[in-house]
Coordinates of C-alpha atoms and ligand atoms in Angstrom, one line a residue:
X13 CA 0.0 0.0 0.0
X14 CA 1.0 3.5 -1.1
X15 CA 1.5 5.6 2.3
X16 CA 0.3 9.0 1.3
X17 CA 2.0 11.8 3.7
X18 CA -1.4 13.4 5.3
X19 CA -3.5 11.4 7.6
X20 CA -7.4 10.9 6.1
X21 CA -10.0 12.3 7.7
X22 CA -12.6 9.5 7.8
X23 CA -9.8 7.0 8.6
X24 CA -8.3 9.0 11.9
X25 CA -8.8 12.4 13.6
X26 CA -6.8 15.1 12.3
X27 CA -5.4 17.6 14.7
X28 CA -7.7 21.3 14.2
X29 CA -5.0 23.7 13.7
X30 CA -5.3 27.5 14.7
X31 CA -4.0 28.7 11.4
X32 CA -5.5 26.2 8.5
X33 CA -2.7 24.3 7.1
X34 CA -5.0 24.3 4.1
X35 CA -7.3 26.7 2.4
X36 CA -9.3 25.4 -0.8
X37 CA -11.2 28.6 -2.6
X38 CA -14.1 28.6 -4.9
X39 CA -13.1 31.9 -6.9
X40 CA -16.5 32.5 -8.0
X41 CA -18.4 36.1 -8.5
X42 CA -16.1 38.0 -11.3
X43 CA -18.7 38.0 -14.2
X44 CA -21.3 39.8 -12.2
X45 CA -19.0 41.8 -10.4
X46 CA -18.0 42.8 -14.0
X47 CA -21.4 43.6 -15.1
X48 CA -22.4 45.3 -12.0
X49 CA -19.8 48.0 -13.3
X50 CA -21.3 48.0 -16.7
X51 CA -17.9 46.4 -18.0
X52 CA -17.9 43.1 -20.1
X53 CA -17.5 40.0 -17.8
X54 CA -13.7 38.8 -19.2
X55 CA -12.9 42.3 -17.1
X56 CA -14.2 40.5 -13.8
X57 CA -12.0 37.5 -14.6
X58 CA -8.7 40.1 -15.2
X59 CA -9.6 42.0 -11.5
X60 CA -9.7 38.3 -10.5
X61 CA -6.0 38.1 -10.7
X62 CA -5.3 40.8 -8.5
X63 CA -7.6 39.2 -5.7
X64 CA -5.8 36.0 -6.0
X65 CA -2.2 37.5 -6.0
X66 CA -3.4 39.2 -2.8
X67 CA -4.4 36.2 -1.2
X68 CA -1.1 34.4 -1.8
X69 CA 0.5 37.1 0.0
X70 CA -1.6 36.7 2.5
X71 CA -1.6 32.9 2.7
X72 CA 2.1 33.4 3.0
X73 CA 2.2 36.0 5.6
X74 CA -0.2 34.2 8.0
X75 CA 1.7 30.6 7.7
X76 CA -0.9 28.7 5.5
X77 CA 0.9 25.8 3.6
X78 CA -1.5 24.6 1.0
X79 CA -3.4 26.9 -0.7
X80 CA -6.0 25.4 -3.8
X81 CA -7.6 27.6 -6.3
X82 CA -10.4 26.4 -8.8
X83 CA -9.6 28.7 -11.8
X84 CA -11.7 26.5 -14.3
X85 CA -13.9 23.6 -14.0
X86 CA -14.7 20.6 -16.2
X87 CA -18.1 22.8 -16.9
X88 CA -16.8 25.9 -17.3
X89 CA -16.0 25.1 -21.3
X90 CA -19.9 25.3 -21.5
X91 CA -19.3 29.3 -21.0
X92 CA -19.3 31.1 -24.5
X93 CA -15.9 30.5 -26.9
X94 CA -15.0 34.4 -26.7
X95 CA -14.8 33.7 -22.6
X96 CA -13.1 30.3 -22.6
X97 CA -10.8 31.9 -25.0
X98 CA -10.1 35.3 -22.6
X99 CA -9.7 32.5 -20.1
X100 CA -6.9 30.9 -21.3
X101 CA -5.2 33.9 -22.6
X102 CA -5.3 35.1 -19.1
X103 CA -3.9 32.2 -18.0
X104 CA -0.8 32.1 -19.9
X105 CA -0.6 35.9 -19.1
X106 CA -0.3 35.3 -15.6
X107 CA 1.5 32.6 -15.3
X108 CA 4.4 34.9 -17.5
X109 CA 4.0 37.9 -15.1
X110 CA 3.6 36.4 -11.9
X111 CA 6.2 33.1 -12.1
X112 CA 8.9 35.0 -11.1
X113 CA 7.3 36.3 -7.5
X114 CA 5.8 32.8 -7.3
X115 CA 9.4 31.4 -6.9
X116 CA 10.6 34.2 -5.5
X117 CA 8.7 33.8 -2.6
X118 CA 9.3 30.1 -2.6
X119 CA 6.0 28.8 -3.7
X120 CA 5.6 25.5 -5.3
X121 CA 3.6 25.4 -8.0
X122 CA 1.4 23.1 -9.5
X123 CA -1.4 23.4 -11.8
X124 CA -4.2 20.2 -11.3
X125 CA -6.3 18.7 -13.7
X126 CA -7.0 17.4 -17.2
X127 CA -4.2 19.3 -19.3
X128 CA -5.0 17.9 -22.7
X129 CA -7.5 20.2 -24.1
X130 CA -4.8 23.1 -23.1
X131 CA -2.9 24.3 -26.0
X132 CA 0.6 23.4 -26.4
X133 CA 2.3 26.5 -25.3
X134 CA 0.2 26.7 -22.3
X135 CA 1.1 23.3 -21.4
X136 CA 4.3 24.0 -21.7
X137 CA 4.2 27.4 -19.7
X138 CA 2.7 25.3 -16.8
X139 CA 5.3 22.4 -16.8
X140 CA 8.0 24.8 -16.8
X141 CA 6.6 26.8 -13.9
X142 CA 6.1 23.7 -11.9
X143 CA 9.8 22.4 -12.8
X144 CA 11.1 25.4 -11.4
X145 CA 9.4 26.1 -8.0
X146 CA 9.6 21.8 -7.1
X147 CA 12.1 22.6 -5.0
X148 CA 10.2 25.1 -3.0
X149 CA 8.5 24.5 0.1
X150 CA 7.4 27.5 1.8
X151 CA 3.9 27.3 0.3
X152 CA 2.2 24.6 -2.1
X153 CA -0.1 26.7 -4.6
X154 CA -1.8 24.5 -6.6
X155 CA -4.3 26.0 -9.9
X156 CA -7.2 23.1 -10.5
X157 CA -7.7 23.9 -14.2
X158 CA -10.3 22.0 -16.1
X159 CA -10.5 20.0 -13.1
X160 CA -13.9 18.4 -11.8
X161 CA -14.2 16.6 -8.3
X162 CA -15.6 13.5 -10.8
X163 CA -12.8 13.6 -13.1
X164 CA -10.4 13.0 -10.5
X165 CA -11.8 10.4 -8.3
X166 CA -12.2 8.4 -12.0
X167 CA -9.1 8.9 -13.5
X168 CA -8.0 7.9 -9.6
X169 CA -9.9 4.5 -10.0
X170 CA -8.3 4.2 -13.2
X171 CA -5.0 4.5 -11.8
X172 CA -5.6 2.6 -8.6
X173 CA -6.8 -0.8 -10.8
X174 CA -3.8 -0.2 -13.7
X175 CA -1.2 -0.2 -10.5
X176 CA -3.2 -3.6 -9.1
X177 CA -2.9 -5.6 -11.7
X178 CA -5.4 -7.9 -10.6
X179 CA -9.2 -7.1 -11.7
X180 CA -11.3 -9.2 -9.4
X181 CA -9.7 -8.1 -5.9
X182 CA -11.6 -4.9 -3.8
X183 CA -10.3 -1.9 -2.7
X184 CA -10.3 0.3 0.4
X185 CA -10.0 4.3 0.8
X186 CA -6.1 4.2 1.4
X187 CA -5.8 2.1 -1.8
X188 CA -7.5 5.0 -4.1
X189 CA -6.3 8.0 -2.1
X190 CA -2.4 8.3 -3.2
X191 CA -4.0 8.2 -7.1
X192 CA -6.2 11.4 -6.4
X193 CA -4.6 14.6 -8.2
X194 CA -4.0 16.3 -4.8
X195 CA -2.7 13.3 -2.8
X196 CA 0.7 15.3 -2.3
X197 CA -1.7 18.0 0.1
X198 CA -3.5 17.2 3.3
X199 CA -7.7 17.9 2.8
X200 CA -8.6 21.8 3.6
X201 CA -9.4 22.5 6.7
X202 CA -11.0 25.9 5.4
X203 CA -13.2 25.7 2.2
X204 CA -14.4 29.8 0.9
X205 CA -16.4 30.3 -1.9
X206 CA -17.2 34.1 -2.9
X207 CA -20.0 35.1 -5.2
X208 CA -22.9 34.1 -2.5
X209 CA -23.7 30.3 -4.0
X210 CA -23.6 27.8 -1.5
X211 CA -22.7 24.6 -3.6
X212 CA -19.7 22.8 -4.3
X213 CA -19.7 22.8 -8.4
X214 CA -17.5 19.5 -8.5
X215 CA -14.8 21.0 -6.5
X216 CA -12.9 18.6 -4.2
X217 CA -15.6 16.3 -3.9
X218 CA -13.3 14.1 -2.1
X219 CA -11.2 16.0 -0.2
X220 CA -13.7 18.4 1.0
X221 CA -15.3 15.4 3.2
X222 CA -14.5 17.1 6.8
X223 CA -13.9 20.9 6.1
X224 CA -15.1 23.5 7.2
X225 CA -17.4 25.3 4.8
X226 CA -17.5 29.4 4.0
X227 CA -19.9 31.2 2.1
X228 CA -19.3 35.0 1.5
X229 CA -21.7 37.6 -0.7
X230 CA -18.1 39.1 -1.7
X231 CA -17.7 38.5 -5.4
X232 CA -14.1 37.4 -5.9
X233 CA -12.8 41.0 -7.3
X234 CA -13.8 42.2 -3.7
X235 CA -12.0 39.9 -1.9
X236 CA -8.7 40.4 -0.2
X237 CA -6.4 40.0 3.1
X238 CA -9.3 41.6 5.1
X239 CA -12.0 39.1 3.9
X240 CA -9.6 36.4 4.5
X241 CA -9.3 37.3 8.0
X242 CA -12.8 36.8 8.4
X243 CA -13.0 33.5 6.8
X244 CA -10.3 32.6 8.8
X245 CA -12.3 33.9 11.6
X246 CA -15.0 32.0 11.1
X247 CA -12.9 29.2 10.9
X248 CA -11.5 29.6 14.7
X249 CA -14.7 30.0 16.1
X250 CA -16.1 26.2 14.9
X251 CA -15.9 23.2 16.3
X252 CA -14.6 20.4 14.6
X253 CA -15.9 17.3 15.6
X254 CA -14.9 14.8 13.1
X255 CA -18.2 12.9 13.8
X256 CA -17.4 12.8 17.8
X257 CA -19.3 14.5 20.2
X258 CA -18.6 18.2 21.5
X259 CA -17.9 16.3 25.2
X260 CA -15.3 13.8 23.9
X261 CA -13.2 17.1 22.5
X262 CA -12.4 18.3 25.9
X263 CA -11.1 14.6 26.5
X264 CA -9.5 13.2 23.6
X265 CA -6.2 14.6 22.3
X266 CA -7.0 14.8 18.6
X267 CA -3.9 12.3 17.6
X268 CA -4.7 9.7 20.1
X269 CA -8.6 9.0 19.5
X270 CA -8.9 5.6 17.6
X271 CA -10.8 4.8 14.3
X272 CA -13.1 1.5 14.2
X273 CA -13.0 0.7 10.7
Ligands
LIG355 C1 -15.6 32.6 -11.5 O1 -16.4 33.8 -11.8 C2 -14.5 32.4 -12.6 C3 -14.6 31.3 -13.4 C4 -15.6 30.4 -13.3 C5 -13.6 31.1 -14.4 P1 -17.6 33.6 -12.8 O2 -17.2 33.9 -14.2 O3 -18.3 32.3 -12.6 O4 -18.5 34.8 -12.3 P2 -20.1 34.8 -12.1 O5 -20.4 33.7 -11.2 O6 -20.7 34.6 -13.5 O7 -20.4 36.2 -11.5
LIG356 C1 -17.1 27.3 -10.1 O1 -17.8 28.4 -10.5 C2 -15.9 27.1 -10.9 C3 -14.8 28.1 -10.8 C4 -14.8 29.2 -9.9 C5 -13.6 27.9 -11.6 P1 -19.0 28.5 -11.6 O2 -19.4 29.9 -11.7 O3 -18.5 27.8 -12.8 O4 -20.1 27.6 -10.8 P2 -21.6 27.5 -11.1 O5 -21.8 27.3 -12.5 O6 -22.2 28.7 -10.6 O7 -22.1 26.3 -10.2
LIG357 MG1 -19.8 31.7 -11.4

């Protein structure tokens, strides 16, 4: 059995950490925050950028070691051509501008999901960004691009059978796990969406099992080190039970509790 280097948290207790070791984000909200303005929506999606690079710097300031972005889902090439097309462009924009702070700062990069739609060059772009911050360990920032929470848990299953070599036998979690796109990360601790929907839209589905969930009204243009101090907030005021009772928390040490499989 693969051991993958982040404890489950169905399979054991995680410790609750002041500061979330990891922070998924639904960046959701720049098309109407666009239109609000009377501007087209690609010019949401360009402001987006400047929310995100302020989060990083805020992710790395307050000691946050994962951070996960959904920039594009497995849905989002239903938009209109003209916006999927903006999309990408941006992409290979920012990755140009901003890889050089990115590494700088010692982030490791990685961009998740299915890459073979992408168009050469971009691929390219993204490969060579992630082979130059792999050494870097400060902060893991990792793009899911044309990824879908279904995608991944198949193209896991996928994996986990080819490495079994044997078709009739079953499988457990820990079998499947160290196949998922982001086995290298433990599962967030902190999941924020902006733009006011409270759904998932085939983020994470898997990883996303025992976080804690935030929903803000703040489209993503909006948002910033000040809203992420609230979320954050939030975050420090719940409990997290991990399916025990409020009681047992004051008892058990997080580590020590025991799973009965
Ligand atoms: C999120 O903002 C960015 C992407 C999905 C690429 P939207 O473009 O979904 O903005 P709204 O939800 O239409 O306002
Ligand atoms: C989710 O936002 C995907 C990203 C932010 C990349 P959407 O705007 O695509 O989600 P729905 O369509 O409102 O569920
Ligand atoms: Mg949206």
């Amino acid at each position: 059995m693969v051991r993958l280097p982040f404890l489950s948290s169905t399979r054991a207790v995680p410790e609750a950490l002041k500061v979330p070791r990891h922070i998924a984000i639904i960046m959701d909200g720049n098309g109407r925050w666009a239109r609000k303005r009377l501007m087209p929506r690609v010019a949401g999606h360009a402001k987006g950028v400047d929310s995100l690079r302020d989060v990083i710097r805020s992710c790395l300031d307050r000691g946050v070691e994962y951070l996960t972005v959904f920039a594009f889902s497995s849905e989002n090439w239903r938009r209109p051509k003209d916006e999927v097309s903006f999309l990408m462009q941006l992409f290979v924009k920012s990755l140009k501008a901003e890889i050089d702070r990115i590494h700088r700062n010692e982030i490791r990069l990685r961009v998740v999901g299915d890459l073979a739609p992408f168009d050469d060059a971009l691929v390219s772009l993204i490969r060579d960004g992630e082979a130059l911050t792999a050494g870097n360990s400060r902060m893991n920032l990792t793009i899911c691009a044309n990824y879908g929470g279904r995608w991944d848990i198949m193209q896991a299953v996928g994996k986990m059978i080819a490495a079994s070599g044997d078709a009739g036998r079953t499988f457990s979690e820990e079998d499947l796990a160290p196949h998922l796109a982001l086995s290298f990360s433990p599962e967030p601790d902190l999941f924020i969406r902006t733009g006011g929907e409270q759904r998932i839209s085939n983020f994470m589905l898997w990883q996303l099992a025992y976080s804690e969930l935030y929903f803000t009204d703040k489209l993503w243009p909006e948002f910033g080190e000040a809203a992420l101090g609230e979320a954050i907030a939030s975050y420090q005021g719940r409990e997290r039970r991990f399916g025990r009772t409020s009681e047992q928390l004051v008892s058990d040490k997080p580590d020590t509790a025991s799973d009965h499989a």
